[in-house]
mmCIF file of C-alpha atoms and ligand atoms in Angstrom:
data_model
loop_
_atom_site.group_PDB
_atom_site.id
_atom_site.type_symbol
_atom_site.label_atom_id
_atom_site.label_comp_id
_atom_site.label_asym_id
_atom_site.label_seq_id
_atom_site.Cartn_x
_atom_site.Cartn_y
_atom_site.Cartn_z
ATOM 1 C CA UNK A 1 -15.575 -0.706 -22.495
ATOM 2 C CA UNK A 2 -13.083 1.872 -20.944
ATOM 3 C CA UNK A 3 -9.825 0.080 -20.942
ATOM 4 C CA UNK A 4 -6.380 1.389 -20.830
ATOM 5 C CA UNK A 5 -4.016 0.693 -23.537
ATOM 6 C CA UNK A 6 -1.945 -2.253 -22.921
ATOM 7 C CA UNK A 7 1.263 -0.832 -22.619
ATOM 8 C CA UNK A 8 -0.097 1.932 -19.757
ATOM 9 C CA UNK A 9 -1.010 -1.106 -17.449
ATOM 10 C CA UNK A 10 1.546 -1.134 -15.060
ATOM 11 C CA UNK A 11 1.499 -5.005 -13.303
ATOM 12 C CA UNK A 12 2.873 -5.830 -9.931
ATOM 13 C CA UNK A 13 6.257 -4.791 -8.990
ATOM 14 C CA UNK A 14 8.788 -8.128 -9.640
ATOM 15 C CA UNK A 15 9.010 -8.498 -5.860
ATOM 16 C CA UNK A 16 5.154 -8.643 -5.652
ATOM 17 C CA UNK A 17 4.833 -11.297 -7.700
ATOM 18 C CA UNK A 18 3.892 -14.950 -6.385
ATOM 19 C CA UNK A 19 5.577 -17.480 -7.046
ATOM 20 C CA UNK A 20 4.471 -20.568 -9.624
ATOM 21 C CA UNK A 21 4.227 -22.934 -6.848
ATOM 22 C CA UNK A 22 1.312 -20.642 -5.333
ATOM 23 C CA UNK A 23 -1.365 -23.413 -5.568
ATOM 24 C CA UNK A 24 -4.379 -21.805 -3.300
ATOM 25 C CA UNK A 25 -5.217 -18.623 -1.795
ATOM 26 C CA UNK A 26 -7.664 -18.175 0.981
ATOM 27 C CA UNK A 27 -9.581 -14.997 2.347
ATOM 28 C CA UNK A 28 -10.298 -12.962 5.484
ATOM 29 C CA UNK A 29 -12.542 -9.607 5.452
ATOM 30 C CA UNK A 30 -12.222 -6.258 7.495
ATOM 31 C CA UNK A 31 -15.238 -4.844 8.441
ATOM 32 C CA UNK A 32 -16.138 -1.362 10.641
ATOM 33 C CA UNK A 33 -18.328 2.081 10.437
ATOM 34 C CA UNK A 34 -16.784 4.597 8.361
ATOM 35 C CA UNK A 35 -12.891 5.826 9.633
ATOM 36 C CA UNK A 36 -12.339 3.051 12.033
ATOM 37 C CA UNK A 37 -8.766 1.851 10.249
ATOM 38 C CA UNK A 38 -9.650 -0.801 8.123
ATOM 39 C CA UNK A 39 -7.445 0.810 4.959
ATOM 40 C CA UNK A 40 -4.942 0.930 7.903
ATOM 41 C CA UNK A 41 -4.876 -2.381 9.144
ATOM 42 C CA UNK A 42 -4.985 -4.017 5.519
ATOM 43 C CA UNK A 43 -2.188 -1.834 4.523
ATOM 44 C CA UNK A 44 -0.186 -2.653 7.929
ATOM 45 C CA UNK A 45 0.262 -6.278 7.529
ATOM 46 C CA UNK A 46 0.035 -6.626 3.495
ATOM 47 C CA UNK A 47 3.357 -7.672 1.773
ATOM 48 C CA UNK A 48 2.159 -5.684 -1.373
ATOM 49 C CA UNK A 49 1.481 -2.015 -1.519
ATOM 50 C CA UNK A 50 -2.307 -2.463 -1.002
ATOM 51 C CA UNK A 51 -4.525 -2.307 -3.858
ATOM 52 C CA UNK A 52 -8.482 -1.443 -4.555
ATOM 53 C CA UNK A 53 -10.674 -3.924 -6.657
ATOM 54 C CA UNK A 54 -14.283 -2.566 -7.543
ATOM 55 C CA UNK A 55 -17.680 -3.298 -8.884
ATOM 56 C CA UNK A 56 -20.247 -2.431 -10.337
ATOM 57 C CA UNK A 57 -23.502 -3.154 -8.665
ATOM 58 C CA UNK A 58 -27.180 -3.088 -10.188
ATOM 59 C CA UNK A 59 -29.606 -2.964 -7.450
ATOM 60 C CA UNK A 60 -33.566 -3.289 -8.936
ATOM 61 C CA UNK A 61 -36.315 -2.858 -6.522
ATOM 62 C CA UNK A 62 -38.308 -5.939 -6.217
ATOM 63 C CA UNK A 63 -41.345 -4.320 -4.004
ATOM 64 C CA UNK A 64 -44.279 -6.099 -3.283
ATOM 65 C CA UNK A 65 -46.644 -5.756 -6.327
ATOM 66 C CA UNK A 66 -44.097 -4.578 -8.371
ATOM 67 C CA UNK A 67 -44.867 -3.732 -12.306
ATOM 68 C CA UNK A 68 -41.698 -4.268 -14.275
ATOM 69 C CA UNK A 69 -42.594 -0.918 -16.180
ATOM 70 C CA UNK A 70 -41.931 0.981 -13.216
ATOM 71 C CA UNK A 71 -38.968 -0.892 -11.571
ATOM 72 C CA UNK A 72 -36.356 0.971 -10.750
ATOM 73 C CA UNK A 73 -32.406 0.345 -10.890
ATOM 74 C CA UNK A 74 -29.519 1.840 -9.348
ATOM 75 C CA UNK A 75 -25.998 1.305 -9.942
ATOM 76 C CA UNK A 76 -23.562 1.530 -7.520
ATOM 77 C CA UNK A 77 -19.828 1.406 -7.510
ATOM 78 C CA UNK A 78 -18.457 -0.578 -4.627
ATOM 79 C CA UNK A 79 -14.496 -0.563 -4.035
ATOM 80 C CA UNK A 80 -12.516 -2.329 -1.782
ATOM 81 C CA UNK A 81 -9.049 -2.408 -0.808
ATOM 82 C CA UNK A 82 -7.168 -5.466 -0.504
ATOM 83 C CA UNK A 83 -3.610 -6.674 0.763
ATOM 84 C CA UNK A 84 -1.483 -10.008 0.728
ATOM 85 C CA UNK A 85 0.371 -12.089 2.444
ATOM 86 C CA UNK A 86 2.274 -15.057 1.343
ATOM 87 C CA UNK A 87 1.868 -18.118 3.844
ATOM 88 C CA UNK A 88 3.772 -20.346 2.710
ATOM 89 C CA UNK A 89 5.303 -21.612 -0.966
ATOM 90 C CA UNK A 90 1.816 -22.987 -1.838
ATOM 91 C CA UNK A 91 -0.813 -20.571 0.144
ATOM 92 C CA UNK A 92 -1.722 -16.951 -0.330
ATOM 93 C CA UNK A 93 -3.975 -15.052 2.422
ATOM 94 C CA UNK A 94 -5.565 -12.182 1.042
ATOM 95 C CA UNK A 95 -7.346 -9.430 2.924
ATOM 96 C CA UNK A 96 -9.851 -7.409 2.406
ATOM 97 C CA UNK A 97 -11.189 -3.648 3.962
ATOM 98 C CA UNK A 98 -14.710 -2.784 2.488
ATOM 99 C CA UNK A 99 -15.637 0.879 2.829
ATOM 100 C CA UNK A 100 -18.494 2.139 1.701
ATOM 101 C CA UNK A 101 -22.061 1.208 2.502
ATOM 102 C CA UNK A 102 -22.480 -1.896 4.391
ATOM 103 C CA UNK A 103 -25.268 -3.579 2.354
ATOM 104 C CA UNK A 104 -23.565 -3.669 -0.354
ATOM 105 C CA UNK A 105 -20.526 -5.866 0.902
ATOM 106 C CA UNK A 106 -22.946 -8.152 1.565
ATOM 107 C CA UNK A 107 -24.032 -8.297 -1.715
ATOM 108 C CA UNK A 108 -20.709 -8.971 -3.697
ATOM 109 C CA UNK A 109 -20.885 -12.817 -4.326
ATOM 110 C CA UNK A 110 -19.056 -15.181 -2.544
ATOM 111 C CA UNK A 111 -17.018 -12.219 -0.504
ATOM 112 C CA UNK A 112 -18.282 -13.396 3.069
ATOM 113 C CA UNK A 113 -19.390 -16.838 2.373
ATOM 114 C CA UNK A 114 -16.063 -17.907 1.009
ATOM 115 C CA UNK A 115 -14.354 -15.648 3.734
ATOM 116 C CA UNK A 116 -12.217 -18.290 6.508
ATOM 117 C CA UNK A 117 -13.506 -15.303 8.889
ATOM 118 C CA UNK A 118 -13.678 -11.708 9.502
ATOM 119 C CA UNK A 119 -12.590 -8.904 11.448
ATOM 120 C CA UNK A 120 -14.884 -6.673 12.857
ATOM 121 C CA UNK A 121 -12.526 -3.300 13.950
ATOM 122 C CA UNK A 122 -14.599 -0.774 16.372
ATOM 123 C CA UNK A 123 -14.183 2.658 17.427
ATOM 124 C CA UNK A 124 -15.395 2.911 21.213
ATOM 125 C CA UNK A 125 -15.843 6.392 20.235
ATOM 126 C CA UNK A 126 -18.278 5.820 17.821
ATOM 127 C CA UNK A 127 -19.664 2.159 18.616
ATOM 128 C CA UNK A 128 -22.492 2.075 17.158
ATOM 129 C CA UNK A 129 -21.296 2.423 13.181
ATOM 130 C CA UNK A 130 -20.356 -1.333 14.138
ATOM 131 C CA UNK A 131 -23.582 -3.198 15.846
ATOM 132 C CA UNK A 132 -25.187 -3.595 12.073
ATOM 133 C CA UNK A 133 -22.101 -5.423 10.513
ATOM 134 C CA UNK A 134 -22.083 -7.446 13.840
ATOM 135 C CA UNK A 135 -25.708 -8.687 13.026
ATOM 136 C CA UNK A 136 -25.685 -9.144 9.338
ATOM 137 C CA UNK A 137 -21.964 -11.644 9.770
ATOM 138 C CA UNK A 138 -23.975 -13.113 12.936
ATOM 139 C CA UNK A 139 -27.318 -13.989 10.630
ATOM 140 C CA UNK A 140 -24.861 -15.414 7.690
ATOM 141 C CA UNK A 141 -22.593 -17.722 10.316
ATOM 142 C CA UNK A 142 -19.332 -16.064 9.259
ATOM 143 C CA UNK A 143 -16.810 -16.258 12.275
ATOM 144 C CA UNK A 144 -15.398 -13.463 13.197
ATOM 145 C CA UNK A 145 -13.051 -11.885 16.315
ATOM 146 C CA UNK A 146 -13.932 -8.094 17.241
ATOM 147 C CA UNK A 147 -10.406 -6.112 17.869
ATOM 148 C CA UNK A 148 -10.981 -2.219 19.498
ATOM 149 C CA UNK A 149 -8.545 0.002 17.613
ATOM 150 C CA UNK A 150 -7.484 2.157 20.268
ATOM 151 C CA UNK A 151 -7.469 5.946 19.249
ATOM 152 C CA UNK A 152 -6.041 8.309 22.253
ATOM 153 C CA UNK A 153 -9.656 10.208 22.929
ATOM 154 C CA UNK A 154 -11.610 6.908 22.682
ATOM 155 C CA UNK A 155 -13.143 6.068 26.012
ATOM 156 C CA UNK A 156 -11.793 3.162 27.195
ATOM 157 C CA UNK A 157 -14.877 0.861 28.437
ATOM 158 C CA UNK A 158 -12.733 -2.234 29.334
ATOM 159 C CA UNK A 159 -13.210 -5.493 27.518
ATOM 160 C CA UNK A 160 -15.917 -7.071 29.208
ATOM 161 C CA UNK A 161 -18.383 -3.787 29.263
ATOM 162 C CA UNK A 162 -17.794 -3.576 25.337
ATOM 163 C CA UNK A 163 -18.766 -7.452 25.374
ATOM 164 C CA UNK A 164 -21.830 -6.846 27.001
ATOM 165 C CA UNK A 165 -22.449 -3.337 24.796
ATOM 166 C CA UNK A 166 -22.372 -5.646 21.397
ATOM 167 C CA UNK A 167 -23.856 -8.725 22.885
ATOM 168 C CA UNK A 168 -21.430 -11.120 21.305
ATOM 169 C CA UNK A 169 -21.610 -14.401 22.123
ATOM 170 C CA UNK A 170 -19.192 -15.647 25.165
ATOM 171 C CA UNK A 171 -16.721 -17.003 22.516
ATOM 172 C CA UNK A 172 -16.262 -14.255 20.237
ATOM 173 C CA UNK A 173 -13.093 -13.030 21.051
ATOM 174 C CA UNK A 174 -12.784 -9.095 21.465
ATOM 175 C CA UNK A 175 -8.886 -7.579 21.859
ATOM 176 C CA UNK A 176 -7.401 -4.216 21.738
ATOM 177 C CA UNK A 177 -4.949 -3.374 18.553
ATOM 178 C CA UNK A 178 -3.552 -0.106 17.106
ATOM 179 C CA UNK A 179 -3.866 -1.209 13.317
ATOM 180 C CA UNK A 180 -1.193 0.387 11.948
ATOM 181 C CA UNK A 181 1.063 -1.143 13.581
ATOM 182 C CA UNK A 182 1.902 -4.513 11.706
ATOM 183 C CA UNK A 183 2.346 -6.907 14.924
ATOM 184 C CA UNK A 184 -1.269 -5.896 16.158
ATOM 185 C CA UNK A 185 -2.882 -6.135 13.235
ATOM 186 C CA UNK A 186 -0.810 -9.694 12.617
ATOM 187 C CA UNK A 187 -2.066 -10.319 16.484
ATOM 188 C CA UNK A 188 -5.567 -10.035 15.332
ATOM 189 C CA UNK A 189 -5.435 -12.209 12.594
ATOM 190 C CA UNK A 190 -3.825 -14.761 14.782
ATOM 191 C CA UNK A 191 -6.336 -14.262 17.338
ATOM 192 C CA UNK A 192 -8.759 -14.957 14.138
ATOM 193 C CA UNK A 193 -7.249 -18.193 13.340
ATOM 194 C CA UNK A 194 -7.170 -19.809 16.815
ATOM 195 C CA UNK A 195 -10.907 -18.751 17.239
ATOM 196 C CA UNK A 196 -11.488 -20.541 13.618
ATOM 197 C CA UNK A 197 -9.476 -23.391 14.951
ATOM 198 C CA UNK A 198 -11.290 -23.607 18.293
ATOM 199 C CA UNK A 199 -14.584 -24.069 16.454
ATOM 200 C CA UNK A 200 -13.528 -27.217 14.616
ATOM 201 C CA UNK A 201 -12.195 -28.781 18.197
ATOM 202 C CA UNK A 202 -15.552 -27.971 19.513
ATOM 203 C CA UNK A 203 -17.767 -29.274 16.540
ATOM 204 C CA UNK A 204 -18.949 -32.767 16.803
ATOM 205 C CA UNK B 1 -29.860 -18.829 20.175
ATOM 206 C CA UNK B 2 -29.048 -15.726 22.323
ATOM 207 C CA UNK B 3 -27.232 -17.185 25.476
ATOM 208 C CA UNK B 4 -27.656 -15.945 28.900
ATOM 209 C CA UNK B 5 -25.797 -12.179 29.983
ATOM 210 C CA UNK B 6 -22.828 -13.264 31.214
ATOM 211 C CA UNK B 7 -22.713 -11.911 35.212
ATOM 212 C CA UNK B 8 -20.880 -8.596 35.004
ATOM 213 C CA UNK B 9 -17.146 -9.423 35.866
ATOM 214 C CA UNK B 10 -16.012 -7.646 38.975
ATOM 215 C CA UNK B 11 -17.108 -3.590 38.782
ATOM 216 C CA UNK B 12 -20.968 -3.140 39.304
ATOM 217 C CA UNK B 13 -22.130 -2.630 35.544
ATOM 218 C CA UNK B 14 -22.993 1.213 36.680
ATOM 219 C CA UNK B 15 -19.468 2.046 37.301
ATOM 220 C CA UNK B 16 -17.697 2.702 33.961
ATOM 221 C CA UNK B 17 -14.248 3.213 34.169
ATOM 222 C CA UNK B 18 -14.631 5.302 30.893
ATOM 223 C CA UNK B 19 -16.879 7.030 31.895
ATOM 224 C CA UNK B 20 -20.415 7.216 29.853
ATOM 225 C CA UNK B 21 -21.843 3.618 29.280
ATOM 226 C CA UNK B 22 -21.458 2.931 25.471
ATOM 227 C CA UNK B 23 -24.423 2.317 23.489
ATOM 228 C CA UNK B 24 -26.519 -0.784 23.577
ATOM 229 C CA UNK B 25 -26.403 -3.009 20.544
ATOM 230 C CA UNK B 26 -30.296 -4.370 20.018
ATOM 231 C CA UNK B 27 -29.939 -7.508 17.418
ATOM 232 C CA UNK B 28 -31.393 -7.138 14.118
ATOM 233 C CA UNK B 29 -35.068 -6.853 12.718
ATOM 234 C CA UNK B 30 -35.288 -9.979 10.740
ATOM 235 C CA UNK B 31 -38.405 -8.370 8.541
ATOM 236 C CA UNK B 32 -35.713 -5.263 7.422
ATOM 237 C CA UNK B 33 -37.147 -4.414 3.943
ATOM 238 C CA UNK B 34 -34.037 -3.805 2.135
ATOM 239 C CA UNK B 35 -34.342 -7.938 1.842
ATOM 240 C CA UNK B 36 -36.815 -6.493 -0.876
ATOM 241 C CA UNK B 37 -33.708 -5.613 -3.261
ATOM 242 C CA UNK B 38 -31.888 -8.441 -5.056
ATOM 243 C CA UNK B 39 -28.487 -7.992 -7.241
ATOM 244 C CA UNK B 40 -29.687 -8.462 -11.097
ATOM 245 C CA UNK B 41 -28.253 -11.158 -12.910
ATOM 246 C CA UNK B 42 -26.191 -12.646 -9.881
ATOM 247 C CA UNK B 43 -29.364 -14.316 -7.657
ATOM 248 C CA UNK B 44 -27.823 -16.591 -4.523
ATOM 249 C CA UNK B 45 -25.531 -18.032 -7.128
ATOM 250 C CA UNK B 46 -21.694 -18.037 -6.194
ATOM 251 C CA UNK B 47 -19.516 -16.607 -9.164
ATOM 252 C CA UNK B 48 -17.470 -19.532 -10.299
ATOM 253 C CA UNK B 49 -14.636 -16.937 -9.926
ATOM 254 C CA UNK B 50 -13.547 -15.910 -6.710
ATOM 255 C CA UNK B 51 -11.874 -12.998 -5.909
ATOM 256 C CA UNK B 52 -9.064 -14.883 -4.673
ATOM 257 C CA UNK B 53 -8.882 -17.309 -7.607
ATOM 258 C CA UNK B 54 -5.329 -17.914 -8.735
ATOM 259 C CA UNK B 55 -5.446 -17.615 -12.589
ATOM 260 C CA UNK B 56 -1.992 -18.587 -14.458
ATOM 261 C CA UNK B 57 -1.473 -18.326 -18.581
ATOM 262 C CA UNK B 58 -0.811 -21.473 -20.071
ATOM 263 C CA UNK B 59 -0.131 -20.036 -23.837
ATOM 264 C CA UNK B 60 0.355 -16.640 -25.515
ATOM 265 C CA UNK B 61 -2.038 -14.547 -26.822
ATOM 266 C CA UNK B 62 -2.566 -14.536 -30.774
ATOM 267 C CA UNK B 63 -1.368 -11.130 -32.127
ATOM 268 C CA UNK B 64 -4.785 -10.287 -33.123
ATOM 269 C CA UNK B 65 -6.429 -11.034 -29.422
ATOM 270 C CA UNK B 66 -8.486 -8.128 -27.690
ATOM 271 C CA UNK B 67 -6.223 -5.895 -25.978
ATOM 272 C CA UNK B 68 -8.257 -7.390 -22.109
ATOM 273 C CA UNK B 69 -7.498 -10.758 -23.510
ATOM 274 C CA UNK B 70 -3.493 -10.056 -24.003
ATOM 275 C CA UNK B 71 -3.049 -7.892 -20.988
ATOM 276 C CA UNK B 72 -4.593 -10.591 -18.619
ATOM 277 C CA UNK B 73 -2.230 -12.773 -20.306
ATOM 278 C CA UNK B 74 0.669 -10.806 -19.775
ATOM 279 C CA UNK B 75 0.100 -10.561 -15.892
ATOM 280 C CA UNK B 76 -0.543 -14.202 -15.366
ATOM 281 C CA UNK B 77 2.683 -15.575 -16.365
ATOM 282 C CA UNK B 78 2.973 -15.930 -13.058
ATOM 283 C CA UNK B 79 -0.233 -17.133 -10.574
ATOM 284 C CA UNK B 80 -2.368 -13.695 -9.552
ATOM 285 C CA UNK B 81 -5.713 -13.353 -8.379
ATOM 286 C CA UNK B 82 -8.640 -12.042 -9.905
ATOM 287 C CA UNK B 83 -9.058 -8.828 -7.783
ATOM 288 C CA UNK B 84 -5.281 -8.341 -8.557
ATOM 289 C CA UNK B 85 -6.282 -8.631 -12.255
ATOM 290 C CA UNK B 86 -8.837 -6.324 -11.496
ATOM 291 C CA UNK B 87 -6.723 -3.767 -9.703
ATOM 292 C CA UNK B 88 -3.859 -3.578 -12.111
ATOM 293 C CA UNK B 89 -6.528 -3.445 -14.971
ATOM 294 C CA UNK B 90 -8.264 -0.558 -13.226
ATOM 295 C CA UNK B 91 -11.994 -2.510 -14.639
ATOM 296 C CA UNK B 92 -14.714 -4.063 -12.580
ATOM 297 C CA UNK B 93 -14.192 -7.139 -11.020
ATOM 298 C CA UNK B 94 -17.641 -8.627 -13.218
ATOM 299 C CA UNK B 95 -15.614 -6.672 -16.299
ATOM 300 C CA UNK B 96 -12.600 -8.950 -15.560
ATOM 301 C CA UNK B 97 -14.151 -12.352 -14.833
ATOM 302 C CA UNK B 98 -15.743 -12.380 -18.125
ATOM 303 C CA UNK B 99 -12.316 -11.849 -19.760
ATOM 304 C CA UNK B 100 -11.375 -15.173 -17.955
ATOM 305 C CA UNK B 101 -14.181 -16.806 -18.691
ATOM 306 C CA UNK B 102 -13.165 -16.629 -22.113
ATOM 307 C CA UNK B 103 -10.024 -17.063 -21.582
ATOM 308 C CA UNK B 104 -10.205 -20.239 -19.835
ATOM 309 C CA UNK B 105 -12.984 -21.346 -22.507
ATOM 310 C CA UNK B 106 -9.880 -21.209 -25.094
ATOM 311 C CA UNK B 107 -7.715 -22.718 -22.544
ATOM 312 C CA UNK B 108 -5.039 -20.312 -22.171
ATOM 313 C CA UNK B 109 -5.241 -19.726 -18.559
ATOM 314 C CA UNK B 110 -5.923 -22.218 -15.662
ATOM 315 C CA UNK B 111 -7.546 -21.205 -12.520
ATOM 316 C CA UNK B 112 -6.532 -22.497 -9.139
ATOM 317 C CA UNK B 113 -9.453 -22.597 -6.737
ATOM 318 C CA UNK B 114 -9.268 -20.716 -3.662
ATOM 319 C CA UNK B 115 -10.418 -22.541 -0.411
ATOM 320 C CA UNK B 116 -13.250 -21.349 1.077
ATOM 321 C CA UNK B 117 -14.545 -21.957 4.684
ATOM 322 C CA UNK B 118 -16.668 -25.122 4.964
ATOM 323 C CA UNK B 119 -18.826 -26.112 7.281
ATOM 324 C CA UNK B 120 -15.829 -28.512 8.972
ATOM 325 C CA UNK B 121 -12.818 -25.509 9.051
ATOM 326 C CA UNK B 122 -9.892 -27.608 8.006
ATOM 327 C CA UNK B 123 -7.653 -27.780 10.986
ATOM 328 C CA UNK B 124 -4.199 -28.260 8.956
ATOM 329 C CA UNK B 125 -4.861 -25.028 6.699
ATOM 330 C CA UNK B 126 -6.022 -22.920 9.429
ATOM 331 C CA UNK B 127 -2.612 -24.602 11.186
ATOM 332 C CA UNK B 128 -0.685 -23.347 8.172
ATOM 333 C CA UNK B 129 -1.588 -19.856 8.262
ATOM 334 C CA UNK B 130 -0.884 -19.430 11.842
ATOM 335 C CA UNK B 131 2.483 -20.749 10.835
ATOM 336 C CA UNK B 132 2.508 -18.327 7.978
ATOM 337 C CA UNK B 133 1.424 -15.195 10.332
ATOM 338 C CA UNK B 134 3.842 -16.227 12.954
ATOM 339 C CA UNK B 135 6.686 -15.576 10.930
ATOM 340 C CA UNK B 136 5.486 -12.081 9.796
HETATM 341 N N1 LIG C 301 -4.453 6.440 16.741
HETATM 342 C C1 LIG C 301 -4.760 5.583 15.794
HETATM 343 N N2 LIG C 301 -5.149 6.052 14.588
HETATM 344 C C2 LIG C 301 -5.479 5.176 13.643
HETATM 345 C C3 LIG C 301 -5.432 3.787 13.876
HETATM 346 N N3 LIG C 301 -5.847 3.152 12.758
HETATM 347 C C4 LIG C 301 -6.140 4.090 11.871
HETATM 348 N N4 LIG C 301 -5.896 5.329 12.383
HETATM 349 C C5 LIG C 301 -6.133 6.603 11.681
HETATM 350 O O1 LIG C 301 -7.525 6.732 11.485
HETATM 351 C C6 LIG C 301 -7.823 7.300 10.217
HETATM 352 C C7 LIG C 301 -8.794 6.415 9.439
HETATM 353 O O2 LIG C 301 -8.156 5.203 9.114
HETATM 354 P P1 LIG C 301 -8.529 4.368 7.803
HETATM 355 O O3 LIG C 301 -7.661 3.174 7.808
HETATM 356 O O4 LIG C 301 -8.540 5.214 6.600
HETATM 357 O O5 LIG C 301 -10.002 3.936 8.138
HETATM 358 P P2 LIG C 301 -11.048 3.152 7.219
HETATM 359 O O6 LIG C 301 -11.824 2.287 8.133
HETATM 360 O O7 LIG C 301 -10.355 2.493 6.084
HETATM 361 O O8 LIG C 301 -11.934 4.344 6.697
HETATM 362 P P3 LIG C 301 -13.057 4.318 5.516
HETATM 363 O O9 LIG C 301 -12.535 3.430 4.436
HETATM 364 O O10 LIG C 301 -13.150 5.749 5.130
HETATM 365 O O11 LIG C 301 -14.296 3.811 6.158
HETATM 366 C C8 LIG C 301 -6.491 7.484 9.523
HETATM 367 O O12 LIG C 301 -6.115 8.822 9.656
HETATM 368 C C9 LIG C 301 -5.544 6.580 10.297
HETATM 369 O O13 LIG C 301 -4.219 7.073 10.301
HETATM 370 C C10 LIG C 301 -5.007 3.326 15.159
HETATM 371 O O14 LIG C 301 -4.922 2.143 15.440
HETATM 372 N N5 LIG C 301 -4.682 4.264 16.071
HETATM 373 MG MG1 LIG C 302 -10.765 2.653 3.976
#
């Protein structure tokens, strides 16, 4: 195993540190195409500089008639960045950004099925790198809220026209943010939070 | 499942007021082959660790414990998560839940479960983090 020497690890600064009361921590995922801000928004509203967590994933081709002789394996590194906040004395909200190739997030255990929600961040410029995310979190049942990051050459299709574009259901909430700016990107995980809250009143 | 097209609000759908239409999002081929590729070792399973798992030390390490073993120690004196863990360590997140397997199998760390979404969404926690964002 490659591991640094104890004494090179350098652990969180003493202000990033939680405190002992920190009983619980819950998750929320960033998703979007390639470039779309999700390293931005994650950094934006995290109370710790933001970090990257990886693994390593073993992908074996199960074909049809496969012969284990000739099965092949591929390993791939996935990385993600993550950021903090602190909720309260006894809850931590954690964030992740997942770059890379989009079947693989989907892979890494637990990450979406133990998510409260996620955030799906689009590019109107580019649109498309988003509709396969959309489909793979609408096949699992994770929640999620759609926010358009608004770059200054994007063409601005208004709300409702995007709506249509992704064919999200008439709940999903959609809203513009500029994700490096930490009140947006707090906006959108508010907007999150009321949508996850709305689906409990409305479950019988 | 799919619900109706909601009636186009206001401007006739051929009037864009950016211009172009965007593209057309057409929902997902269920039969996609790359359902033909599982993770080894992992199957459907969920990881008893979490990424978000709080672990906290509950002892010291012995002087003669793997170097893993005493750093993790060291950076759970106080509650961090597994991905932290991970990060700080610079080693896989699979690389760093084994270390805390172990770990907890000798009982010097506790983990602290994270909450995960249910089926029923628990109104008071998703009540607390709005409070929580609010006052970012
Ligand atoms: N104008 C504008 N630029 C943004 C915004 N968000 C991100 N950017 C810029 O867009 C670029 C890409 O942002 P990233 O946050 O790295 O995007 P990403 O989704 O993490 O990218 P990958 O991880 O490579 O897929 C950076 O140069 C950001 O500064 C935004 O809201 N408005
Ligand atoms: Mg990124």
């Amino acid at each position: 195993m490659d591991f640094k020497s104890s004494d090179t690890i350098t652990g969180p600064r003493s202000e990033d540190v939680l405190p002992h009361t920190a009983a619980a921590a819950v998750k929320v995922v960033v998703v979007g195409g390639f470039g779309v801000g999700k390293t931005t928004m994650v950094g934006s509203v995290s109370e710790i500089r933001p970090l990257t967590t990886e693994e390593t994933m073993t992908q074996a081709g199960i074909g049809v008639d496969d012969d284990y002789g000739s099965e092949s394996k591929t390993a791939t590194t996935v990385a993600m960045d993550f950021g903090r906040i602190s909720i309260s004395e006894e809850l931590v909200l954690y964030l992740f950004g997942t770059p890379g190739q989009e079947r693989f997030w989907f892979l890494w255990n637990g990450l979406f099925e133990g998510a409260l929600g996620a955030v799906v961040l689009i590019d109107t410029r580019r649109l498309e790198v988003s509709f396969d995310v959309i489909g793979r979190l609408e096949e699992r049942g994770v929640p999620f809220v759609v926010a358009v990051n608004e770059f200054p050459d994007a063409p601005d299709h208004g709300i409702e026209t995007l709506r249509r574009a992704l064919d999200l259901e008439p709940a999903v909430p959609i809203m513009p943010c500029d994700a490096r700016r930490r009140e947006s990107s707090r906006d959108v995980l508010m907007t999150l939070m009321r949508y996850l809250h709305s689906l409990t009143a409305t479950r019988v | 499942m799919t619900p109706p097209q909601q009636p186009p609000h206001g401007a006739s759908p051929g009037e864009e007021p950016g211009g172009e239409a965007p593209p057309q999002r057409e929902r997902r081929d269920p039969d996609n082959p790359e359902r033909l590729y599982v993770l080894t070792g992992e199957d459907s399973e969920r990881a008893p660790l979490d990424l978000v798992t709080l672990i906290v030390a509950r002892g010291e390490a012995a002087p003669t414990a793997q170097p893993e073993h005493s750093a993790v120690l060291r950076l759970c004196r106080t509650p961090i998560s597994v991905a932290e863990l991970s990060a700080y360590l610079a080693l896989p997140f699979s690389v760093v839940t084994v270390v805390v397997t172990e770990l907890l199998g000798s009982d010097l760390v506790q983990a602290r479960a994270p909450i995960v979404r249910s089926a029923l969404p628990d109104r008071s926690l998703l009540e607390a983090v709005m409070h929580g964002l609010q006052k970012l």
